[in-house]
Amino acid sequence: MTKPYLKPLALAVSLALTLTACGKQESAEQAAPAKSSSAPAAASTTAAAPAVKKSPFDVSELDTGINACQDFNGFVNSKWVAANPIPEDRTRWGAFDQLAESSLNTQHDIVDAAAKGAAQAQAGSIEQKIGLLYQSGMNEDAIEKAGAEPIKAKLDAIAALKSGADVADYITKAYAEGDGQVFQFGSGADFKHADMQIAYANQSGLGLPTKDYYSDAKYKDIRDAYVTHIAQALQLAGVSEADAKTQADDVLKFETTLAAASLSPVEERDPKNQYHFVSVKDADKVTPHFNWEKFFAAQGVTIDKGFSLSQPKFFAGFDKLLATAPTAQWQAYLRFHTVDDASPYLSKAFQDNKFDFYGKTLAGQPQQKPRWKRVLGAVNGGMGEALGQLYVAKVFKPEAKERAEQLVDNVRNALKARIEKLDWMSDATKEKAIAKWNTFLPKIGYPDKWRDWSGLNISGDNYYANVKAAAKFNYDYDIAKIGKPTDRKEWGMTPQTVNAYYNPTDNTINFPAAILQSPFFDAAADDAINYGGIGAVIGHEASHGFDDEGSQFDGAGNQENWWTKDDRTKFDGRTDKLVQQFNDYAPIKDKPDAHVNGKLTLGENIADLGGLNVAYDALQTALSKTPGSTEQKVDGYTPDQRFFLNWARVWRGHVREKQALLSLNTDPHAPASLRAIGAPSNMEAFATAFQCKTGDAMVRAADKQVKIW
């Protein structure tokens, strides 16, 4: 189950670009919610780093023809962007993507070696299972020969449905097999008693990115292309051309009704819409045609006092469809999503059809990723943490983790000092904020304890069956947590992921091994570079604990109001200014009406602003330990300048127009080019560092400057 409350740092990859776009195979990626923590790669120790003769930051990449005070992103990144076109198998390309590509190449070496050595590997070892899973995915001849046969039994079961009651039973049984549809189900910390895990049921089931795609006139062409995609998927599964067209229309009608009952991305961000605790009896009142007691029994889950039926409006809409939608319409919907979910693991025709819509049409990606990357994605989806165990052993050194811990401490201390000095917050609320700060749990690199994979059986000759086995294994692992204590040391992200996250329900900040590299962290770099990179990442994740969502949870992970009414009003007033700042941005050339959604991106923008300020303070503390270091230039730039230069470098990159438009609708992160400038333009330290003047684009007017944490 995808946890709606996880707060990742990087530009989130659009749902439409994942090969399991609407499918429940994503439960195989990791059924576990985000729990655990870790700190990002270390930048510097408490003492300032020694003078560096040659900096890892290449100043020749700077475009000195652009005024840094007018276009800081262009000054830092325009030359690099011009010299680094987006690869044909990607929709964006930048610093994150380069690191991700490097991580993929390392993982490729690992899985390739595992596949070649699978026959000789210890029976039941993760090396053997990873090798067999990858081997089966690369066996194109066997996959082509199988065609649609791997999903025939499921399609036959759907064809046999005769009523809404049959549909409800089918959904229940499919979930028990680790292959749920229509909604999401899994474990998570109880918002009111975060030390315990409960069951969560969340809205899902749409093949298009958001509910607006089903009703807004501007998305008609995408809806038409979606219907064509559905019809083609059904034909590949053996449905006649005429029937496929009729069923495709039925699927769109069905999903349009489901979309009307669904929340928008902005609404989903609100914690009040992520948790709605009910008894099983009360849940059955919301869905009288879907029996939750029967559902839980089939999953092997015991529900005590209740569970979170997180979006009651959605589930009421789902139930109405069980009662009123023709069975044939349900069959068309379930049949299509069964085919679409399975397509990445079936023959080439299925894979190409899925890519043509979700890759080309929605996101503008010219070419599909090479097969090894797609299969590696399935390995990460099914056995990601196991692969991470091999990845860490190969590339992550213990000293990197040690240095990261030092930097985390420095940045966290800077955050505490900022909270204590706030002039707009009362002492009563500050005391609660510091109490929350005291319970932060940083997690760095990788888990202290690795998962046990002994119950997962993988063969070398049936790719689809292997993926399904992993999905079932991970689903069972996830729901087994229901009713058990929350484990704060568990991870919700693999070590090989170039990202970081904060989880408000366990109050952890988490920094996988793969992000602890340049440009975020470099052992050879001066303090300014590292604090502007990984230091700001640490500050970003810690600041999520105090963003518009995180600030609704206390240090124990419970959704609780720890604010005075007056302080919350002041906080909302400040965040409203940040919403407006980003609402004003129209980042796509020649599309002046395509604006950033300031409410959708608010949490990330608060974290960027808070994180950069906190990291800057931590840098000043480090520099103060060495007299004269604040003015010591490297390659002609002061530490303060290099701090902001590396912040912007982290966000360098560009994106295809279709993906950019899609992200504006779905991504809680603002475009990277705006993240490079958004926070610095609110900081007096930036204006001072680059000698900017009032009226410059990078100096927001005093009445529009945003200062929160």
XYZ file of C-alpha atoms in Angstrom:
709
model
C 0.000 0.000 0.000
C 1.278 3.438 -0.863
C 1.353 5.497 2.302
C -0.165 8.944 1.623
C 1.656 10.529 4.540
C 5.236 9.778 3.471
C 7.126 12.913 2.528
C 9.821 12.119 -0.044
C 12.322 14.752 -1.077
C 12.831 14.213 -4.774
C 10.611 14.968 -7.711
C 8.132 12.141 -7.444
C 7.895 10.058 -10.612
C 4.392 10.338 -11.986
C 2.059 7.446 -11.409
C 1.508 7.322 -15.111
C 5.152 6.568 -15.783
C 5.383 3.519 -13.595
C 4.847 0.357 -15.547
C 2.302 -0.635 -12.924
C 0.530 2.679 -13.234
C -2.854 1.714 -11.870
C -1.965 -1.785 -10.880
C -1.665 -3.314 -7.514
C 1.726 -4.784 -8.353
C 2.942 -1.675 -6.571
C 2.157 -3.519 -3.352
C 5.082 -5.750 -4.211
C 7.367 -2.791 -4.313
C 6.963 -2.693 -0.620
C 3.926 -3.284 1.357
C 5.516 -1.801 4.434
C 4.654 1.778 5.251
C 7.355 4.242 5.807
C 8.733 3.663 9.196
C 12.233 4.127 10.244
C 14.688 6.798 9.902
C 18.056 7.676 8.857
C 20.163 10.665 8.191
C 21.654 11.827 4.932
C 25.206 11.640 3.951
C 27.439 13.663 6.079
C 28.871 16.832 4.904
C 31.283 17.869 7.515
C 32.298 17.227 11.034
C 31.798 19.778 13.777
C 35.038 21.495 12.892
C 35.272 23.295 9.562
C 36.812 21.260 6.764
C 40.382 22.106 5.753
C 40.958 24.360 2.779
C 40.255 22.599 -0.496
C 42.545 23.403 -3.407
C 40.357 21.924 -6.137
C 36.639 21.961 -5.545
C 34.235 19.235 -6.668
C 32.007 22.076 -7.839
C 32.964 22.937 -11.428
C 32.553 26.691 -11.721
C 33.117 26.518 -15.485
C 29.531 25.263 -15.659
C 28.258 28.618 -14.422
C 26.831 30.954 -17.054
C 28.371 34.255 -16.025
C 26.452 35.978 -18.817
C 23.321 35.568 -16.677
C 22.850 37.788 -13.641
C 22.587 35.571 -10.557
C 20.278 38.110 -8.932
C 17.839 37.917 -11.840
C 17.881 34.240 -12.794
C 19.819 32.162 -10.303
C 18.741 28.858 -11.796
C 19.898 29.984 -15.225
C 23.191 31.276 -13.805
C 23.956 27.915 -12.192
C 22.309 25.417 -14.511
C 21.566 26.737 -18.018
C 24.903 25.656 -19.528
C 24.575 22.180 -18.062
C 20.986 21.830 -19.284
C 21.989 22.882 -22.819
C 24.822 20.353 -22.860
C 22.835 17.467 -21.368
C 19.734 16.557 -23.396
C 17.102 14.316 -21.867
C 17.780 10.668 -22.768
C 15.174 9.139 -25.048
C 14.046 6.683 -22.377
C 13.369 9.391 -19.795
C 10.956 12.258 -19.326
C 13.350 14.371 -17.255
C 17.072 14.627 -16.697
C 18.983 16.270 -13.877
C 21.080 15.721 -10.786
C 18.693 13.228 -9.216
C 18.392 11.333 -12.488
C 22.139 11.111 -12.969
C 22.564 9.603 -9.525
C 19.620 7.272 -10.110
C 21.218 6.126 -13.362
C 24.470 5.426 -11.558
C 22.601 3.463 -8.916
C 20.806 1.477 -11.625
C 24.100 0.581 -13.284
C 25.467 -0.699 -9.974
C 22.293 -2.665 -9.366
C 22.495 -4.037 -12.903
C 25.930 -5.442 -12.188
C 24.591 -7.053 -9.017
C 21.516 -8.686 -10.547
C 23.373 -9.761 -13.670
C 25.997 -11.505 -11.565
C 23.263 -13.033 -9.412
C 21.466 -14.371 -12.479
C 24.646 -15.910 -13.896
C 25.477 -17.491 -10.550
C 21.949 -18.537 -9.551
C 22.550 -22.221 -10.260
C 25.589 -22.274 -7.983
C 24.206 -19.949 -5.296
C 23.173 -21.213 -1.895
C 19.654 -22.571 -2.113
C 17.146 -20.084 -0.732
C 19.662 -17.234 -0.474
C 18.676 -13.730 -1.546
C 21.389 -13.910 -4.194
C 19.696 -16.950 -5.710
C 16.183 -15.498 -5.538
C 17.221 -12.162 -7.017
C 19.165 -13.976 -9.718
C 16.218 -16.205 -10.640
C 13.758 -13.309 -10.632
C 15.969 -11.240 -12.919
C 16.739 -14.271 -15.081
C 13.036 -15.001 -15.587
C 12.377 -11.384 -16.572
C 15.151 -11.430 -19.155
C 13.881 -14.688 -20.705
C 12.046 -12.997 -23.561
C 11.482 -16.191 -25.537
C 9.538 -17.810 -22.693
C 7.561 -14.621 -22.055
C 6.652 -14.219 -25.742
C 5.633 -17.865 -25.987
C 3.329 -17.542 -22.973
C 1.447 -14.559 -24.426
C -1.676 -13.900 -22.342
C -1.738 -17.384 -20.822
C -0.431 -16.268 -17.383
C -3.596 -14.224 -16.765
C -6.105 -16.615 -18.360
C -7.347 -18.011 -15.036
C -8.061 -14.502 -13.717
C -9.842 -13.501 -16.909
C -11.945 -16.656 -16.762
C -12.911 -15.858 -13.162
C -13.994 -12.363 -14.214
C -16.013 -13.780 -17.137
C -17.907 -15.998 -14.687
C -19.186 -13.110 -12.533
C -22.957 -12.760 -12.574
C -23.830 -10.140 -9.957
C -22.562 -7.339 -7.741
C -22.250 -9.883 -4.937
C -19.991 -11.972 -7.162
C -17.895 -8.873 -7.871
C -17.490 -8.165 -4.146
C -16.407 -11.755 -3.558
C -13.972 -11.555 -6.474
C -12.351 -8.376 -5.111
C -12.033 -9.985 -1.677
C -10.426 -13.122 -3.108
C -8.094 -11.165 -5.416
C -6.822 -9.160 -2.459
C -6.119 -12.341 -0.524
C -3.950 -13.375 -3.466
C -1.984 -10.128 -3.216
C -3.607 -8.663 -6.310
C -6.214 -6.194 -5.096
C -8.172 -3.805 -7.268
C -10.427 -0.730 -6.921
C -9.026 0.443 -3.563
C -5.763 0.185 -1.611
C -5.423 -1.864 1.536
C -2.529 -2.300 3.946
C -1.092 -1.472 7.344
C -0.088 1.842 8.872
C 0.384 3.547 12.194
C -2.847 4.582 13.882
C -3.068 8.381 13.648
C -4.399 8.493 17.215
C -2.249 5.715 18.717
C 0.826 5.731 16.509
C 2.624 3.092 18.540
C 0.250 0.511 17.044
C -0.419 -0.613 13.479
C -3.959 -0.735 12.115
C -5.548 -1.529 8.753
C -6.072 1.235 6.193
C -8.378 1.196 3.182
C -7.731 4.072 0.759
C -9.195 5.294 -2.499
C -7.646 4.094 -5.758
C -8.845 2.391 -8.916
C -8.442 5.117 -11.545
C -6.375 4.640 -14.679
C -6.005 8.363 -15.380
C -3.826 10.595 -13.170
C -6.508 12.530 -11.232
C -10.287 12.891 -11.096
C -10.134 16.035 -13.266
C -8.937 14.007 -16.251
C -12.397 12.401 -16.408
C -14.422 15.611 -16.535
C -12.359 18.592 -17.690
C -12.816 19.405 -21.386
C -9.099 20.111 -21.818
C -8.336 16.425 -21.227
C -10.710 15.070 -23.890
C -7.843 14.006 -26.157
C -6.256 12.089 -23.286
C -9.589 10.412 -22.500
C -9.930 9.391 -26.143
C -6.405 7.995 -26.147
C -7.158 6.149 -22.905
C -10.191 4.464 -24.462
C -8.043 3.410 -27.407
C -5.448 2.035 -24.993
C -8.102 0.092 -23.080
C -9.546 -1.399 -26.248
C -6.119 -2.454 -27.475
C -5.302 -4.078 -24.126
C -8.542 -6.053 -24.229
C -7.947 -7.172 -27.815
C -4.505 -8.436 -26.850
C -6.249 -10.556 -24.218
C -8.545 -12.119 -26.825
C -11.577 -9.803 -26.868
C -12.951 -9.094 -30.350
C -12.402 -5.639 -31.794
C -16.082 -4.683 -31.600
C -16.519 -5.957 -28.043
C -13.264 -4.321 -26.971
C -14.525 -0.913 -28.118
C -17.800 -1.357 -26.228
C -16.008 -2.527 -23.103
C -13.497 0.323 -23.319
C -16.362 2.814 -23.313
C -17.803 0.992 -20.307
C -14.491 1.255 -18.450
C -14.344 5.006 -18.996
C -17.955 5.431 -17.824
C -17.261 3.306 -14.765
C -14.086 5.174 -13.824
C -15.770 8.530 -14.416
C -18.319 7.592 -11.764
C -15.564 6.387 -9.429
C -13.620 9.606 -10.049
C -16.604 11.709 -8.996
C -16.457 10.007 -5.584
C -12.676 10.437 -5.312
C -10.688 13.207 -3.657
C -8.389 15.533 -5.569
C -4.607 15.436 -4.927
C -4.899 18.582 -2.796
C -7.708 17.056 -0.738
C -5.734 13.840 -0.289
C -2.849 15.802 1.259
C -4.994 16.787 4.224
C -4.412 14.346 7.116
C -8.099 14.633 7.960
C -8.773 12.859 4.664
C -6.163 10.171 5.275
C -7.675 8.716 8.435
C -11.258 7.856 9.324
C -11.410 5.257 12.084
C -14.511 3.066 12.093
C -15.632 -0.235 13.546
C -16.172 -3.079 11.113
C -19.912 -2.780 11.779
C -19.891 0.928 10.926
C -17.795 0.298 7.811
C -20.471 -2.120 6.613
C -23.009 0.700 6.954
C -20.930 2.768 4.512
C -20.662 -0.199 2.117
C -23.707 -2.418 2.699
C -22.883 -4.385 -0.444
C -19.271 -5.063 0.556
C -18.805 -7.099 3.727
C -15.666 -6.005 5.573
C -15.789 -8.823 8.097
C -15.729 -11.282 5.218
C -12.931 -9.308 3.567
C -10.742 -9.316 6.693
C -11.335 -13.020 7.268
C -10.176 -13.770 3.732
C -7.003 -11.734 4.297
C -6.299 -13.557 7.550
C -6.475 -10.268 9.449
C -8.030 -9.829 12.867
C -9.538 -6.400 13.473
C -9.942 -5.354 17.079
C -11.681 -2.027 17.635
C -11.670 -0.970 14.009
C -9.693 0.315 11.048
C -9.328 3.415 8.888
C -11.847 3.620 6.069
C -9.938 6.684 5.040
C -12.209 8.260 2.428
C -15.852 7.389 3.245
C -17.179 9.276 0.207
C -15.094 7.126 -2.113
C -16.179 3.887 -0.484
C -19.817 4.929 -0.572
C -19.367 5.536 -4.307
C -17.680 2.157 -4.691
C -20.578 0.478 -2.901
C -23.135 2.246 -5.077
C -21.385 0.833 -8.135
C -21.621 -2.650 -6.633
C -25.361 -2.133 -6.324
C -26.137 -0.310 -9.572
C -23.436 -0.796 -12.205
C -24.242 -3.553 -14.710
C -22.167 -6.676 -14.111
C -20.860 -6.392 -17.670
C -19.451 -2.962 -16.814
C -17.743 -4.328 -13.718
C -16.340 -7.172 -15.814
C -14.954 -4.752 -18.396
C -13.321 -2.673 -15.653
C -11.798 -5.659 -13.815
C -10.773 -7.340 -17.076
C -8.956 -4.262 -18.360
C -7.098 -3.575 -15.127
C -6.098 -7.205 -14.841
C -4.546 -6.971 -18.294
C -3.049 -3.539 -17.727
C -1.553 -4.426 -14.351
C 0.020 -7.559 -15.795
C 1.247 -5.961 -19.042
C 4.816 -5.175 -17.879
C 5.337 -8.893 -17.214
C 3.724 -10.252 -20.382
C 4.811 -10.322 -24.031
C 6.129 -7.351 -25.985
C 2.754 -6.381 -27.457
C 1.298 -5.886 -23.967
C 4.325 -3.909 -22.799
C 4.309 -1.676 -25.873
C 0.605 -0.913 -25.548
C 1.024 0.173 -21.959
C 4.040 2.322 -22.776
C 2.324 3.947 -25.753
C -0.300 5.463 -23.468
C 1.376 5.990 -20.110
C 4.827 6.748 -21.505
C 4.295 8.499 -24.832
C 0.819 10.003 -24.640
C 0.715 11.086 -21.013
C 4.363 11.884 -20.359
C 5.949 12.440 -23.760
C 8.653 9.804 -23.358
C 9.992 8.898 -26.833
C 11.401 5.457 -26.067
C 10.727 2.692 -23.617
C 13.483 1.925 -21.139
C 15.737 -0.954 -22.192
C 14.512 -4.328 -20.998
C 17.152 -4.717 -18.298
C 15.950 -1.518 -16.613
C 12.338 -2.626 -16.724
C 13.150 -6.015 -15.273
C 15.386 -4.407 -12.675
C 12.382 -2.282 -11.743
C 10.421 -5.469 -11.101
C 13.257 -6.829 -8.953
C 13.158 -3.621 -6.928
C 9.394 -3.895 -6.712
C 9.448 -7.486 -5.512
C 12.693 -7.752 -3.560
C 13.896 -4.177 -3.191
C 15.270 -4.414 0.328
C 17.032 -7.697 -0.453
C 18.706 -6.051 -3.450
C 19.542 -3.139 -1.157
C 21.369 -5.506 1.159
C 23.648 -6.503 -1.727
C 23.932 -2.898 -2.921
C 25.061 -1.611 0.478
C 27.658 -4.364 0.803
C 29.081 -3.327 -2.563
C 29.136 0.476 -2.392
C 28.353 1.959 1.010
C 31.201 2.437 3.447
C 30.637 2.618 7.228
C 32.577 5.875 7.468
C 30.024 7.567 5.208
C 27.314 6.658 7.680
C 29.396 7.968 10.578
C 30.009 11.323 8.900
C 26.350 11.565 7.996
C 25.371 11.159 11.617
C 27.628 14.077 12.552
C 26.069 16.319 9.945
C 22.564 15.324 10.968
C 23.326 16.382 14.510
C 24.639 19.748 13.333
C 21.593 20.494 11.183
C 19.119 19.272 13.788
C 20.752 21.529 16.369
C 20.365 24.450 13.994
C 16.665 23.652 13.639
C 16.243 23.628 17.410
C 17.957 27.004 17.677
C 15.670 28.454 15.016
C 12.562 27.228 16.809
C 13.774 28.721 20.076
C 14.376 32.120 18.431
C 11.079 32.418 16.537
C 9.540 35.831 17.153
C 6.035 34.847 16.031
C 5.485 31.734 18.145
C 4.460 31.633 21.807
C 6.551 29.919 24.466
C 3.796 27.361 25.024
C 3.868 26.165 21.399
C 7.659 26.369 21.243
C 7.854 23.986 24.176
C 5.744 21.439 22.273
C 7.784 21.968 19.108
C 11.028 21.297 20.976
C 9.452 18.214 22.546
C 8.764 16.938 19.044
C 12.282 17.842 17.936
C 13.661 15.795 20.842
C 11.967 12.643 19.566
C 13.215 12.816 15.954
C 14.762 9.492 14.930
C 17.297 9.828 12.081
C 18.040 6.717 10.011
C 20.986 6.658 7.667
C 21.966 4.426 4.789
C 20.144 1.162 5.424
C 18.139 -0.779 8.033
C 19.747 -2.063 11.211
C 18.008 -5.381 10.566
C 17.323 -6.854 7.130
C 14.091 -8.585 6.145
C 13.809 -12.363 6.029
C 12.922 -13.644 2.541
C 12.781 -17.336 3.385
C 9.062 -17.643 2.621
C 9.355 -16.384 -0.963
C 9.677 -19.018 -3.687
C 11.126 -17.913 -7.024
C 11.742 -19.973 -10.159
C 13.900 -19.174 -13.154
C 11.336 -19.708 -15.897
C 8.053 -17.932 -15.094
C 8.370 -14.159 -14.836
C 4.709 -13.357 -14.230
C 4.369 -16.061 -11.567
C 7.492 -14.753 -9.829
C 6.208 -11.176 -9.775
C 2.871 -12.370 -8.404
C 4.593 -14.491 -5.763
C 6.604 -11.467 -4.644
C 3.458 -9.312 -4.578
C 1.677 -11.859 -2.412
C 4.709 -12.250 -0.140
C 5.026 -8.496 0.391
C 1.304 -8.031 0.869
C 1.260 -10.718 3.549
C 4.301 -9.140 5.183
C 2.535 -5.813 5.304
C -0.839 -6.897 6.644
C 0.807 -9.153 9.244
C 1.722 -5.920 11.052
C -1.919 -5.047 11.702
C -2.571 -5.145 15.429
C 1.131 -5.141 16.277
C 3.419 -2.411 17.678
C 4.905 0.090 15.251
C 8.574 -0.493 14.484
C 10.208 2.924 14.089
C 13.386 1.322 12.788
C 11.720 -0.197 9.759
C 12.366 1.491 6.430
C 9.856 2.598 3.794
C 12.489 3.193 1.101
C 15.274 0.984 -0.237
C 18.985 1.842 0.256
C 19.530 2.104 -3.511
C 16.864 4.814 -3.881
C 18.134 8.333 -4.634
C 15.732 10.105 -2.321
C 14.958 10.777 1.337
C 11.765 11.054 3.357
C 10.049 12.067 6.563
C 7.261 10.030 8.143
C 5.029 12.006 10.540
C 3.426 8.917 12.084
C 6.728 7.715 13.521
C 8.610 11.041 13.450
C 11.616 9.669 11.566
C 13.887 11.262 8.969
C 15.341 8.766 6.512
C 18.310 9.021 4.152
C 19.071 6.013 1.910
C 22.658 5.205 1.000
C 22.252 6.156 -2.664
C 21.658 9.849 -1.931
C 24.847 10.132 0.106
C 26.902 11.030 -2.959
C 27.866 14.126 -4.952
C 26.290 16.602 -5.585
C 24.608 16.051 -2.228
C 27.688 14.938 -0.325
C 31.344 14.713 -1.255
C 34.093 13.936 1.227
C 36.509 16.069 -0.821
C 34.250 19.130 -0.802
C 34.337 22.131 1.474
C 31.664 22.594 4.110
C 29.692 25.083 2.033
C 29.117 22.563 -0.750
C 28.039 19.799 1.595
C 25.749 21.963 3.678
C 24.156 23.359 0.505
C 23.601 19.781 -0.649
C 22.977 17.041 1.868
C 22.765 19.523 4.732
C 19.757 21.137 3.061
C 18.288 17.670 2.432
C 18.558 16.905 6.143
C 17.004 20.250 6.978
C 14.278 19.618 4.405
C 13.248 16.293 5.931
C 13.408 17.637 9.484
C 11.332 20.656 8.441
C 8.632 18.298 7.176
C 7.951 17.608 10.832
C 6.721 21.196 10.987
C 5.111 21.713 7.576
C 1.358 22.102 7.041
C 0.842 18.326 7.431
C 3.656 17.333 9.767
C 2.737 20.110 12.177
C -0.534 18.282 12.830
C 1.345 15.365 14.431
C 3.152 15.310 17.752
C 6.503 13.767 18.596
C 4.919 10.369 19.210
C 3.429 10.355 15.713
C -0.139 11.029 16.843
C -2.375 13.458 15.002
C -2.811 15.993 17.765
C -3.083 19.767 17.952
C -0.070 21.017 19.937
C -0.544 24.625 18.845
C -2.249 27.557 20.489
C -5.021 28.947 18.317
C -3.173 32.229 17.809
C 0.069 30.509 16.778
C -1.729 28.337 14.231
C -3.370 31.431 12.763
C 0.041 33.092 12.420
C 1.495 29.938 10.863
C -1.340 29.715 8.334
C -0.857 33.362 7.433
C 2.793 32.741 6.628
C 2.137 29.568 4.664
C -0.602 31.336 2.675
C 2.088 33.684 1.353
C 4.126 30.680 0.231
C 1.068 29.225 -1.510
C 0.687 32.500 -3.399
C 4.373 32.634 -4.306
C 4.157 29.287 -6.069
C 0.694 29.889 -7.513
C 2.268 32.787 -9.396
C 4.839 30.587 -11.143
C 4.062 29.437 -14.710
C 7.109 27.276 -15.478
C 6.304 25.920 -18.966
C 7.403 28.022 -21.911
C 4.535 29.096 -24.169
C 1.953 27.900 -21.604
C 1.370 30.962 -19.431
C -1.866 29.553 -18.013
C -0.212 26.391 -16.649
C 0.609 27.385 -13.078
C 2.076 25.547 -10.119
C -0.524 24.512 -7.551
C 0.674 26.249 -4.399
C -1.572 24.187 -2.125
C -0.536 20.853 -3.639
C 3.168 21.722 -3.308
C 2.938 23.560 0.008
C 4.500 20.875 2.218
C 7.553 20.503 0.006
C 7.952 24.262 -0.358
C 7.816 24.739 3.419
C 10.431 22.005 3.786
C 12.681 23.588 1.146
C 12.470 26.989 2.805
C 12.966 25.682 6.328
C 15.620 23.195 5.305
C 17.736 25.719 3.434
C 17.589 28.220 6.288
C 18.494 25.569 8.840
C 21.380 24.260 6.731
C 22.678 27.805 6.249
C 22.688 28.336 10.015
C 24.532 25.043 10.512
C 27.152 26.132 7.971
C 27.714 29.389 9.839
C 28.245 27.447 13.060
C 30.791 25.209 11.358
C 32.607 28.156 9.771
C 32.745 30.047 13.056
C 35.087 27.430 14.460
C 37.837 28.545 12.049
C 38.652 32.278 12.112
C 38.535 33.898 8.684
C 36.839 30.965 6.996
C 33.655 32.908 6.230
C 35.502 34.938 3.598
C 37.812 32.203 2.347
C 37.069 31.841 -1.358
C 37.277 28.677 -3.421
C 37.389 29.178 -7.183
C 36.509 32.826 -6.603
C 33.376 32.229 -4.547
C 32.761 32.712 -0.840
C 31.346 29.920 1.362
C 27.921 31.598 1.404
C 27.884 31.802 -2.373
C 29.001 28.191 -2.767
C 26.311 27.088 -0.347
C 23.591 28.532 -2.582
C 25.352 27.431 -5.762
C 25.227 23.818 -4.695
C 21.613 24.120 -3.598
C 20.734 25.206 -7.125
C 22.954 22.511 -8.661
C 21.028 19.841 -6.781
C 17.884 20.994 -8.627
C 19.440 21.305 -12.050
C 17.573 19.555 -14.809
C 14.880 19.789 -17.445
C 11.702 17.950 -18.293
C 9.591 17.112 -21.327
C 6.537 19.313 -21.745
C 3.940 16.554 -21.356
C 5.588 15.340 -18.185
C 5.789 18.896 -16.915
C 2.045 19.351 -17.425
C 1.300 16.009 -15.803
C 3.467 16.882 -12.809
C 1.700 20.193 -12.282
C -1.507 18.199 -11.795
C -0.189 15.336 -9.697
C 3.183 16.046 -8.110
C 3.359 17.526 -4.577
C 6.810 18.850 -5.512
C 7.239 22.064 -7.469
C 9.289 21.908 -10.705
C 13.009 21.596 -10.006
C 13.872 24.896 -11.695
C 11.597 26.686 -9.224
C 12.954 24.837 -6.225
C 16.368 26.212 -7.142
C 15.090 29.771 -6.719
C 11.964 29.611 -4.549
C 13.548 29.340 -1.119
C 16.660 31.506 -1.761
C 14.510 34.371 -3.022
C 13.020 34.613 0.480
C 16.407 34.697 2.236
C 18.312 37.859 3.082
C 21.439 35.711 3.264
C 21.170 34.992 -0.461
C 20.746 38.642 -1.381
C 23.749 39.558 0.766
C 25.911 36.745 -0.635
C 25.390 37.831 -4.251
C 24.990 41.560 -3.542
C 21.454 41.624 -4.944
C 19.352 44.761 -4.684
C 15.723 45.505 -3.977
C 13.821 45.005 -7.215
C 15.972 42.140 -8.448
C 13.981 39.033 -9.367
C 15.763 36.981 -6.695
C 14.832 39.459 -3.949
C 11.197 39.212 -3.030
C 9.589 42.406 -1.790
C 9.518 42.751 1.984
C 5.748 42.284 2.167
C 5.979 39.123 0.079
C 8.987 37.502 1.720
C 8.092 34.253 3.436
C 9.659 33.403 6.773
C 8.331 30.412 8.673
C 10.865 28.256 10.498
